[in-house]
């Protein structure tokens, strides 16, 4: 991964399969990168309820579901859509430069 300002290249756009989360780590921060609905999103990979990897869950309607207890989080805002999770998870800005996917974990959106 290479840094550009506060953004880090995490993968090529072509490496992201539609609706399939990909886990990356940026400066020690676990991030799930998801290509869905014509866009690319980056969300903290740890469920705020159960401390498990969200990238192992499923993506549907711009939400990622935690595989353990079924809470879903909006990929745009990080807000949970239902119990048992009540706290949002951080989401991070994404830039697409050519075929490179860049994410910044130093600024949450």
N, CA, C and O atoms as a MOPAC input file, in Angstrom:
PM7 MOZYME 1SCF
protein

 N      0.83600 1    -1.17700 1     0.00000 1
 C      0.00000 1     0.00000 1     0.00000 1
 C      0.88200 1     1.24100 1     0.00000 1
 O      1.84300 1     1.32600 1     0.76400 1
 N      0.55900 1     2.18900 1    -0.84500 1
 C      1.33900 1     3.40700 1    -0.92100 1
 C      0.48900 1     4.60400 1    -0.52500 1
 O     -0.70300 1     4.65300 1    -0.82900 1
 N      1.09400 1     5.55600 1     0.14700 1
 C      0.35800 1     6.71600 1     0.64900 1
 C      0.37700 1     7.85500 1    -0.35600 1
 O      1.39200 1     8.08300 1    -1.01300 1
 N     -0.73400 1     8.57200 1    -0.48400 1
 C     -0.84000 1     9.79700 1    -1.24800 1
 C     -1.55400 1    10.78000 1    -0.33400 1
 O     -2.76700 1    10.68900 1    -0.14500 1
 N     -0.79300 1    11.73300 1     0.24200 1
 C     -1.31400 1    12.60300 1     1.29200 1
 C     -1.77400 1    11.70900 1     2.43000 1
 O     -0.98500 1    10.92100 1     2.95200 1
 N     -3.03800 1    11.81700 1     2.82600 1
 C     -3.53200 1    10.95200 1     3.90000 1
 C     -4.23700 1     9.71600 1     3.32800 1
 O     -4.73900 1     8.87700 1     4.07600 1
 N     -4.26600 1     9.61500 1     2.01000 1
 C     -4.90900 1     8.47000 1     1.36400 1
 C     -3.88700 1     7.37100 1     1.08700 1
 O     -2.73000 1     7.64200 1     0.76400 1
 N     -4.33500 1     6.14100 1     1.21800 1
 C     -3.48800 1     4.98100 1     0.99500 1
 C     -4.12700 1     4.10800 1    -0.08100 1
 O     -5.32800 1     3.84200 1    -0.03900 1
 N     -3.31700 1     3.66200 1    -1.05100 1
 C     -3.82600 1     2.74200 1    -2.06900 1
 C     -4.04700 1     1.38800 1    -1.41100 1
 O     -3.13500 1     0.82100 1    -0.80900 1
 N     -5.27100 1     0.87600 1    -1.53300 1
 C     -5.59700 1    -0.40700 1    -0.89400 1
 C     -5.73500 1    -1.54200 1    -1.89800 1
 O     -5.51900 1    -2.70300 1    -1.55100 1
 N     -6.09700 1    -1.21900 1    -3.15100 1
 C     -6.25000 1    -2.24800 1    -4.17400 1
 C     -6.55400 1    -1.58100 1    -5.50200 1
 O     -6.70300 1    -0.36200 1    -5.58400 1
 N     -6.64100 1    -2.39500 1    -6.53100 1
 C     -7.10300 1    -1.91800 1    -7.83100 1
 C     -8.62100 1    -2.03000 1    -7.86600 1
 O     -9.19400 1    -2.94100 1    -7.26800 1
 N     -9.26100 1    -1.12100 1    -8.55400 1
 C    -10.71700 1    -1.15900 1    -8.67800 1
 C    -11.17600 1    -2.50000 1    -9.24400 1
 O    -12.19400 1    -3.04500 1    -8.81500 1
 N    -10.43200 1    -3.02200 1   -10.19500 1
 C    -10.76500 1    -4.30300 1   -10.80600 1
 C    -10.67000 1    -5.49100 1    -9.85900 1
 O    -11.20700 1    -6.56100 1   -10.14500 1
 N     -9.98500 1    -5.30300 1    -8.72500 1
 C     -9.86700 1    -6.37700 1    -7.73100 1
 C    -11.11100 1    -6.51800 1    -6.86300 1
 O    -11.27200 1    -7.52000 1    -6.16600 1
 N    -11.99100 1    -5.51900 1    -6.90100 1
 C    -13.18500 1    -5.55100 1    -6.04500 1
 C    -14.37100 1    -6.15200 1    -6.78900 1
 O    -14.86700 1    -5.57300 1    -7.75500 1
 N    -14.81500 1    -7.30500 1    -6.33600 1
 C    -16.02100 1    -7.91700 1    -6.90300 1
 C    -17.24400 1    -7.22000 1    -6.31900 1
 O    -17.25600 1    -6.86600 1    -5.14000 1
 N    -18.25500 1    -7.02700 1    -7.12900 1
 C    -19.49900 1    -6.38000 1    -6.69800 1
 C    -20.09300 1    -7.09500 1    -5.48200 1
 O    -20.22400 1    -8.31900 1    -5.46900 1
 N    -20.44500 1    -6.31500 1    -4.46900 1
 C    -21.11700 1    -6.80100 1    -3.25100 1
 C    -20.30100 1    -7.83000 1    -2.46600 1
 O    -20.86700 1    -8.63600 1    -1.72800 1
 N    -18.97900 1    -7.80700 1    -2.62200 1
 C    -18.10600 1    -8.72600 1    -1.89100 1
 C    -17.09300 1    -7.92100 1    -1.08900 1
 O    -16.15400 1    -7.37400 1    -1.66700 1
 N    -17.25900 1    -7.83400 1     0.22500 1
 C    -16.33700 1    -7.04800 1     1.04400 1
 C    -14.91200 1    -7.59800 1     0.97500 1
 O    -14.69800 1    -8.80900 1     0.90800 1
 N    -13.95100 1    -6.68300 1     0.99200 1
 C    -12.54100 1    -7.06700 1     1.01600 1
 C    -11.90400 1    -6.38800 1     2.22000 1
 O    -11.97500 1    -5.16800 1     2.36600 1
 N    -11.28200 1    -7.18600 1     3.08000 1
 C    -10.65300 1    -6.64500 1     4.28700 1
 C     -9.22700 1    -6.21200 1     3.97400 1
 O     -8.45500 1    -6.94800 1     3.36000 1
 N     -8.89500 1    -4.99200 1     4.41400 1
 C     -7.53400 1    -4.47300 1     4.31500 1
 C     -7.18100 1    -3.86500 1     5.66700 1
 O     -8.05500 1    -3.61900 1     6.49800 1
 N     -5.90000 1    -3.62900 1     5.87200 1
 C     -5.47700 1    -2.95300 1     7.09200 1
 C     -4.65200 1    -1.74100 1     6.69200 1
 O     -3.71600 1    -1.84700 1     5.90100 1
 N     -5.01200 1    -0.57800 1     7.25100 1
 C     -4.32200 1     0.66900 1     6.95200 1
 C     -3.82500 1     1.25400 1     8.26900 1
 O     -4.62400 1     1.64100 1     9.12200 1
 N     -2.52400 1     1.31600 1     8.43200 1
 C     -1.92600 1     1.85700 1     9.66700 1
 C     -2.53300 1     1.21700 1    10.91100 1
 O     -2.80900 1     1.89900 1    11.89800 1
 N     -2.73800 1    -0.08800 1    10.85800 1
 C     -3.26900 1    -0.81000 1    12.00300 1
 C     -4.78500 1    -0.76800 1    12.14000 1
 O     -5.33400 1    -1.34900 1    13.07700 1
 N     -5.47200 1    -0.09100 1    11.22100 1
 C     -6.93600 1     0.02200 1    11.26700 1
 C     -7.53900 1    -1.00000 1    10.29600 1
 O     -7.24800 1    -0.95800 1     9.10000 1
 N     -8.37700 1    -1.91800 1    10.80100 1
 C     -9.03600 1    -2.86500 1     9.90400 1
 C    -10.18200 1    -2.17900 1     9.15400 1
 O    -11.04200 1    -1.53900 1     9.75900 1
 N    -10.17600 1    -2.32500 1     7.83700 1
 C    -11.15700 1    -1.64300 1     6.99200 1
 C    -11.76400 1    -2.65600 1     6.02600 1
 O    -11.06100 1    -3.49600 1     5.46400 1
 N    -13.07300 1    -2.56500 1     5.84500 1
 C    -13.75600 1    -3.35800 1     4.83700 1
 C    -14.05000 1    -2.44200 1     3.65200 1
 O    -14.71500 1    -1.41700 1     3.80000 1
 N    -13.54800 1    -2.82000 1     2.47500 1
 C    -13.75800 1    -2.04200 1     1.26100 1
 C    -14.79400 1    -2.79200 1     0.42300 1
 O    -14.66800 1    -3.99100 1     0.17600 1
 N    -15.82500 1    -2.05100 1    -0.00800 1
 C    -16.94500 1    -2.69500 1    -0.69800 1
 C    -17.30800 1    -1.91400 1    -1.96000 1
 O    -17.46400 1    -0.69300 1    -1.93000 1
 N    -17.43900 1    -2.64100 1    -3.06500 1
 C    -17.93000 1    -2.06400 1    -4.31600 1
 C    -19.38200 1    -2.50100 1    -4.47000 1
 O    -19.67800 1    -3.69000 1    -4.58700 1
 N    -20.28100 1    -1.51800 1    -4.46800 1
 C    -21.70800 1    -1.82200 1    -4.59200 1
 C    -22.45100 1    -0.59100 1    -5.10300 1
 O    -22.01000 1     0.53900 1    -4.89500 1
 N    -23.55300 1    -0.81100 1    -5.75500 1
 C    -24.42900 1     0.26800 1    -6.23100 1
 C    -23.66300 1     1.32400 1    -7.03300 1
 O    -23.97700 1     2.51200 1    -6.96300 1
 N    -22.65000 1     0.88000 1    -7.79700 1
 C    -21.90200 1     1.79500 1    -8.64100 1
 C    -20.89800 1     2.66400 1    -7.91100 1
 O    -20.39900 1     3.62900 1    -8.48900 1
 N    -20.58700 1     2.35700 1    -6.66900 1
 C    -19.66000 1     3.15800 1    -5.88700 1
 C    -18.77400 1     2.24400 1    -5.04900 1
 O    -19.00600 1     1.03700 1    -4.96900 1
 N    -17.75600 1     2.83600 1    -4.42400 1
 C    -16.87100 1     2.09100 1    -3.53500 1
 C    -16.92000 1     2.75000 1    -2.16800 1
 O    -16.82900 1     3.97200 1    -2.05200 1
 N    -17.06400 1     1.93400 1    -1.13900 1
 C    -17.18100 1     2.41900 1     0.23200 1
 C    -16.11200 1     1.78000 1     1.10100 1
 O    -15.64000 1     0.67900 1     0.81800 1
 N    -15.73300 1     2.48400 1     2.16600 1
 C    -14.79700 1     1.95100 1     3.15200 1
 C    -15.40300 1     2.16300 1     4.53000 1
 O    -15.78200 1     3.27600 1     4.89400 1
 N    -15.48900 1     1.07900 1     5.29000 1
 C    -16.10400 1     1.11200 1     6.61400 1
 C    -15.20700 1     0.33700 1     7.56800 1
 O    -14.57000 1    -0.64100 1     7.17600 1
 N    -15.15900 1     0.77400 1     8.81300 1
 C    -14.36100 1     0.03700 1     9.78600 1
 C    -14.83000 1    -1.40500 1     9.80400 1
 O    -16.03200 1    -1.67000 1     9.79100 1
 N    -13.89700 1    -2.32800 1     9.83400 1
 C    -14.23300 1    -3.74300 1     9.66800 1
 C    -14.71500 1    -4.41600 1    10.95400 1
 O    -15.05400 1    -5.59900 1    10.93000 1
 N    -14.75200 1    -3.70300 1    12.05700 1
 C    -15.13000 1    -4.33300 1    13.31900 1
 C    -16.54000 1    -3.91300 1    13.73500 1
 O    -16.82000 1    -2.72400 1    13.88700 1
 N    -17.41300 1    -4.88200 1    13.91400 1
 C    -18.79400 1    -4.63300 1    14.35100 1
 C    -18.78000 1    -3.94800 1    15.71000 1
 O    -18.04400 1    -4.36400 1    16.60600 1
 N    -19.57900 1    -2.91200 1    15.87100 1
 C    -19.62600 1    -2.17000 1    17.13000 1
 C    -20.32800 1    -2.94900 1    18.24300 1
 O    -20.25400 1    -2.56200 1    19.40900 1
 N    -20.99800 1    -4.02600 1    17.89700 1
 C    -21.71500 1    -4.81600 1    18.89500 1
 C    -20.89700 1    -5.99700 1    19.38300 1
 O    -20.83600 1    -6.25400 1    20.58600 1
 N    -20.26200 1    -6.72400 1    18.45600 1
 C    -19.67900 1    -8.00400 1    18.84900 1
 C    -18.18300 1    -8.15500 1    18.56200 1
 O    -17.62200 1    -9.22900 1    18.77800 1
 N    -17.52800 1    -7.08900 1    18.07700 1
 C    -16.08900 1    -7.13800 1    17.84500 1
 C    -15.67500 1    -8.26000 1    16.88900 1
 O    -14.68200 1    -8.94800 1    17.12300 1
 N    -16.44300 1    -8.43700 1    15.81400 1
 C    -16.11500 1    -9.42000 1    14.78000 1
 C    -15.98500 1    -8.69900 1    13.43500 1
 O    -16.43400 1    -7.56400 1    13.28200 1
 N    -15.36600 1    -9.37300 1    12.46900 1
 C    -15.08900 1    -8.78500 1    11.16600 1
 C    -16.35500 1    -8.64800 1    10.31400 1
 O    -17.03400 1    -9.63400 1    10.02800 1
 N    -16.65900 1    -7.41300 1     9.91600 1
 C    -17.81400 1    -7.18400 1     9.04000 1
 C    -17.56100 1    -7.68900 1     7.62300 1
 O    -18.50700 1    -8.00900 1     6.90300 1
 N    -16.30000 1    -7.76500 1     7.21800 1
 C    -16.00800 1    -8.19300 1     5.84800 1
 C    -16.37100 1    -9.65700 1     5.61000 1
 O    -16.35800 1   -10.11700 1     4.46900 1
 N    -16.68900 1   -10.38200 1     6.65900 1
 C    -17.14600 1   -11.75600 1     6.50700 1
 C    -18.66300 1   -11.82600 1     6.31200 1
 O    -19.22300 1   -12.90400 1     6.11500 1
 N    -19.31900 1   -10.66600 1     6.37000 1
 C    -20.77500 1   -10.60900 1     6.21300 1
 C    -21.18300 1   -10.39700 1     4.77100 1
 O    -20.34900 1   -10.38900 1     3.86500 1
 N    -22.47500 1   -10.22500 1     4.57300 1
 C    -23.02100 1   -10.04500 1     3.23000 1
 C    -23.41800 1    -8.59400 1     3.00100 1
 O    -23.73200 1    -7.86200 1     3.94000 1
 N    -23.39900 1    -8.19100 1     1.72200 1
 C    -23.75000 1    -6.83100 1     1.32900 1
 C    -25.03000 1    -6.86600 1     0.52000 1
 O    -25.18200 1    -7.66300 1    -0.40500 1
 N    -25.95800 1    -5.97300 1     0.89400 1
 C    -27.21100 1    -5.83900 1     0.14700 1
 C    -27.78700 1    -4.45800 1     0.41400 1
 O    -27.78500 1    -3.99300 1     1.55400 1
 N    -28.28000 1    -3.79700 1    -0.63000 1
 C    -28.90700 1    -2.47500 1    -0.50800 1
 C    -28.02100 1    -1.47600 1     0.23000 1
 O    -28.49400 1    -0.75700 1     1.11000 1
 N    -26.74400 1    -1.43000 1    -0.12300 1
 C    -25.77200 1    -0.49400 1     0.44600 1
 C    -25.59500 1    -0.66800 1     1.96100 1
 O    -25.28700 1     0.28200 1     2.68000 1
 N    -25.80000 1    -1.90800 1     2.42300 1
 C    -25.58700 1    -2.23700 1     3.82800 1
 C    -24.74000 1    -3.49300 1     3.92600 1
 O    -24.79200 1    -4.37200 1     3.06600 1
 N    -23.95400 1    -3.55400 1     5.00600 1
 C    -23.16300 1    -4.74300 1     5.26800 1
 C    -23.69100 1    -5.36600 1     6.55300 1
 O    -23.88000 1    -4.68300 1     7.56000 1
 N    -23.92200 1    -6.66500 1     6.50200 1
 C    -24.51400 1    -7.36400 1     7.63700 1
 C    -23.43800 1    -8.11000 1     8.42400 1
 O    -22.60200 1    -8.80800 1     7.85200 1
 N    -23.47600 1    -7.95100 1     9.73400 1
 C    -22.57200 1    -8.70800 1    10.59500 1
 C    -23.05600 1   -10.15800 1    10.61600 1
 O    -24.22500 1   -10.43100 1    10.89200 1
 N    -22.14800 1   -11.07200 1    10.32300 1
 C    -22.51300 1   -12.48000 1    10.20800 1
 C    -22.87700 1   -13.11000 1    11.55300 1
 O    -23.57100 1   -14.12600 1    11.57900 1
 N    -22.43200 1   -12.53800 1    12.65800 1
 C    -22.63400 1   -13.18400 1    13.94900 1
 C    -24.03800 1   -12.98900 1    14.50700 1
 O    -24.68800 1   -13.96400 1    14.88200 1
 N    -24.51900 1   -11.74600 1    14.56900 1
 C    -25.83300 1   -11.48900 1    15.16800 1
 C    -26.81800 1   -10.80000 1    14.22800 1
 O    -27.95900 1   -10.54900 1    14.61300 1
 N    -26.39500 1   -10.49000 1    12.99700 1
 C    -27.33600 1    -9.97800 1    12.00500 1
 C    -27.53900 1    -8.48200 1    11.95500 1
 O    -28.38900 1    -8.01500 1    11.19800 1
 N    -26.79800 1    -7.71100 1    12.72800 1
 C    -26.91600 1    -6.25500 1    12.60900 1
 C    -26.37400 1    -5.82300 1    11.25000 1
 O    -25.38200 1    -6.36700 1    10.76400 1
 N    -27.03000 1    -4.84700 1    10.65000 1
 C    -26.56500 1    -4.30100 1     9.37800 1
 C    -26.14300 1    -2.86100 1     9.57800 1
 O    -26.72800 1    -2.13500 1    10.38200 1
 N    -25.10900 1    -2.45000 1     8.83000 1
 C    -24.58700 1    -1.09500 1     8.92200 1
 C    -24.61300 1    -0.46000 1     7.54000 1
 O    -24.22700 1    -1.08400 1     6.55100 1
 N    -25.07800 1     0.80300 1     7.47900 1
 C    -25.12900 1     1.54300 1     6.23100 1
 C    -23.69400 1     1.84800 1     5.79200 1
 O    -22.92300 1     2.42100 1     6.56100 1
 N    -23.33600 1     1.47600 1     4.57800 1
 C    -21.98000 1     1.69300 1     4.08500 1
 C    -21.66400 1     3.17800 1     3.90900 1
 O    -20.49500 1     3.56500 1     3.89800 1
 N    -22.69600 1     4.01300 1     3.77200 1
 C    -22.48400 1     5.44800 1     3.57700 1
 C    -22.27900 1     6.19000 1     4.88300 1
 O    -21.52500 1     7.16200 1     4.93400 1
 N    -22.95600 1     5.73300 1     5.96000 1
 C    -22.93800 1     6.47400 1     7.22500 1
 C    -22.36200 1     5.68700 1     8.39300 1
 O    -21.94700 1     6.27500 1     9.39100 1
 N    -22.33300 1     4.36800 1     8.27900 1
 C    -21.88000 1     3.52400 1     9.38700 1
 C    -22.94600 1     3.26400 1    10.43500 1
 O    -22.70400 1     2.53500 1    11.39700 1
 N    -24.11500 1     3.84600 1    10.26500 1
 C    -25.18300 1     3.68800 1    11.25700 1
 C    -25.81200 1     2.29900 1    11.16200 1
 O    -26.04000 1     1.78500 1    10.06700 1
 N    -26.09100 1     1.69700 1    12.32700 1
 C    -26.76400 1     0.39700 1    12.31400 1
 C    -28.23900 1     0.57200 1    11.97100 1
 O    -28.85100 1     1.58100 1    12.32000 1
 N    -28.80000 1    -0.41400 1    11.28900 1
 C    -30.21200 1    -0.32600 1    10.90400 1
 C    -31.10000 1    -1.14300 1    11.83100 1
 O    -32.32300 1    -1.12300 1    11.69700 1
 N    -30.50000 1    -1.85200 1    12.76000 1
 C    -31.32400 1    -2.63600 1    13.68400 1
 C    -30.48300 1    -3.27200 1    14.76600 1
 O    -29.25400 1    -3.29100 1    14.69500 1
 N    -31.15500 1    -3.78300 1    15.74900 1
 C    -30.50300 1    -4.41900 1    16.89000 1
 C    -29.84200 1    -5.72100 1    16.45700 1
 O    -30.22700 1    -6.28900 1    15.43500 1
 N    -28.87000 1    -6.20200 1    17.19600 1
 C    -28.46400 1    -5.74200 1    18.51700 1
 C    -27.49700 1    -4.56500 1    18.51300 1
 O    -27.28100 1    -3.97700 1    19.57300 1
 N    -26.90500 1    -4.18900 1    17.39000 1
 C    -25.98000 1    -3.04400 1    17.37900 1
 C    -26.74300 1    -1.74000 1    17.56800 1
 O    -27.81700 1    -1.54700 1    16.99800 1
 N    -26.17800 1    -0.85100 1    18.37200 1
 C    -26.79400 1     0.46000 1    18.59300 1
 C    -25.83100 1     1.59700 1    18.27100 1
 O    -26.25400 1     2.74400 1    18.12700 1
 N    -24.54600 1     1.29200 1    18.15800 1
 C    -23.54000 1     2.31500 1    17.86400 1
 C    -23.05600 1     2.18900 1    16.42400 1
 O    -22.86800 1     1.07800 1    15.92900 1
 N    -22.85500 1     3.32000 1    15.74900 1
 C    -22.32400 1     3.26600 1    14.38300 1
 C    -20.86200 1     2.85100 1    14.37600 1
 O    -20.18900 1     2.88400 1    15.40600 1
 N    -20.38100 1     2.46200 1    13.21000 1
 C    -18.95900 1     2.20000 1    13.00600 1
 C    -18.42900 1     3.28900 1    12.07600 1
 O    -19.17700 1     3.80600 1    11.24500 1
 N    -17.15400 1     3.64200 1    12.20300 1
 C    -16.60400 1     4.69900 1    11.35000 1
 C    -16.62000 1     4.32400 1     9.87000 1
 O    -16.40000 1     3.17000 1     9.50500 1
 N    -16.88300 1     5.31400 1     9.03300 1
 C    -16.73600 1     5.16200 1     7.59600 1
 C    -15.63800 1     6.11900 1     7.15200 1
 O    -15.40400 1     7.14900 1     7.78500 1
 N    -14.96800 1     5.76900 1     6.05900 1
 C    -13.80200 1     6.52400 1     5.62300 1
 C    -13.96200 1     6.97300 1     4.18200 1
 O    -14.58300 1     6.27600 1     3.38000 1
 N    -13.40400 1     8.14000 1     3.84300 1
 C    -13.50100 1     8.62200 1     2.46200 1
 C    -12.67200 1     7.76900 1     1.50200 1
 O    -11.60600 1     7.25900 1     1.84600 1
 N    -13.19700 1     7.63500 1     0.30300 1
 C    -12.56700 1     6.83100 1    -0.75300 1
 C    -12.35800 1     7.72500 1    -1.97300 1
 O    -13.22200 1     8.52700 1    -2.32700 1
 N    -11.20400 1     7.57500 1    -2.60400 1
 C    -10.92100 1     8.22100 1    -3.89300 1
 C    -10.57500 1     7.13800 1    -4.89500 1
 O     -9.88200 1     6.17300 1    -4.57100 1
 N    -11.06000 1     7.30500 1    -6.11100 1
 C    -10.67300 1     6.42300 1    -7.21200 1
 C     -9.79200 1     7.25800 1    -8.13700 1
 O    -10.23000 1     8.27900 1    -8.66700 1
 N     -8.55400 1     6.82100 1    -8.32600 1
 C     -7.62000 1     7.51200 1    -9.20600 1
 C     -7.16300 1     6.49900 1   -10.24700 1
 O     -6.37500 1     5.59900 1    -9.95800 1
 N     -7.67400 1     6.66300 1   -11.46000 1
 C     -7.41100 1     5.66400 1   -12.49300 1
 C     -8.05400 1     4.35500 1   -12.07200 1
 O     -9.27300 1     4.27400 1   -11.92400 1
 N     -7.22800 1     3.32000 1   -11.87900 1
 C     -7.73800 1     2.02600 1   -11.42300 1
 C     -7.38300 1     1.78000 1    -9.95400 1
 O     -7.58000 1     0.67800 1    -9.44400 1
 N     -6.85700 1     2.81100 1    -9.27400 1
 C     -6.46300 1     2.66500 1    -7.88500 1
 C     -7.56200 1     3.09000 1    -6.93700 1
 O     -8.20200 1     4.12200 1    -7.13600 1
 N     -7.78200 1     2.29100 1    -5.90300 1
 C     -8.72400 1     2.62500 1    -4.83900 1
 C     -7.90000 1     3.12500 1    -3.66000 1
 O     -7.05800 1     2.40100 1    -3.12900 1
 N     -8.15000 1     4.37600 1    -3.25000 1
 C     -7.43400 1     4.98500 1    -2.13700 1
 C     -8.39700 1     5.27600 1    -1.00000 1
 O     -9.52100 1     5.72300 1    -1.23200 1
 N     -7.96300 1     5.02300 1     0.22800 1
 C     -8.79100 1     5.22800 1     1.41500 1
 C     -7.99000 1     6.03100 1     2.42400 1
 O     -6.78200 1     5.83900 1     2.55500 1
 N     -8.65300 1     6.92600 1     3.13400 1
 C     -8.01800 1     7.66800 1     4.21800 1
 C     -8.66200 1     7.28400 1     5.54000 1
 O     -9.87100 1     7.43400 1     5.72000 1
 N     -7.84100 1     6.78300 1     6.47000 1
 C     -8.36400 1     6.46600 1     7.80600 1
 C     -8.08000 1     7.59300 1     8.78800 1
 O     -8.45200 1     7.50800 1     9.95800 1
 N     -7.41400 1     8.65800 1     8.31300 1
 C     -7.12900 1     9.77800 1     9.20300 1
 C     -8.30100 1    10.74200 1     9.27800 1
 O     -8.33600 1    11.61900 1    10.14100 1
 N     -9.25300 1    10.58200 1     8.38200 1
 C    -10.45300 1    11.42600 1     8.41700 1
 C    -11.68400 1    10.55400 1     8.20400 1
 O    -11.78900 1     9.82600 1     7.21700 1
 N    -12.60000 1    10.64400 1     9.14000 1
 C    -13.84800 1     9.90100 1     9.01100 1
 C    -14.86300 1    10.78900 1     8.32400 1
 O    -14.86000 1    12.00700 1     8.50400 1
 N    -15.74500 1    10.16800 1     7.52600 1
 C    -16.79500 1    10.96100 1     6.87000 1
 C    -18.13200 1    10.67900 1     7.47500 1
 O    -19.13500 1    11.25400 1     7.05200 1

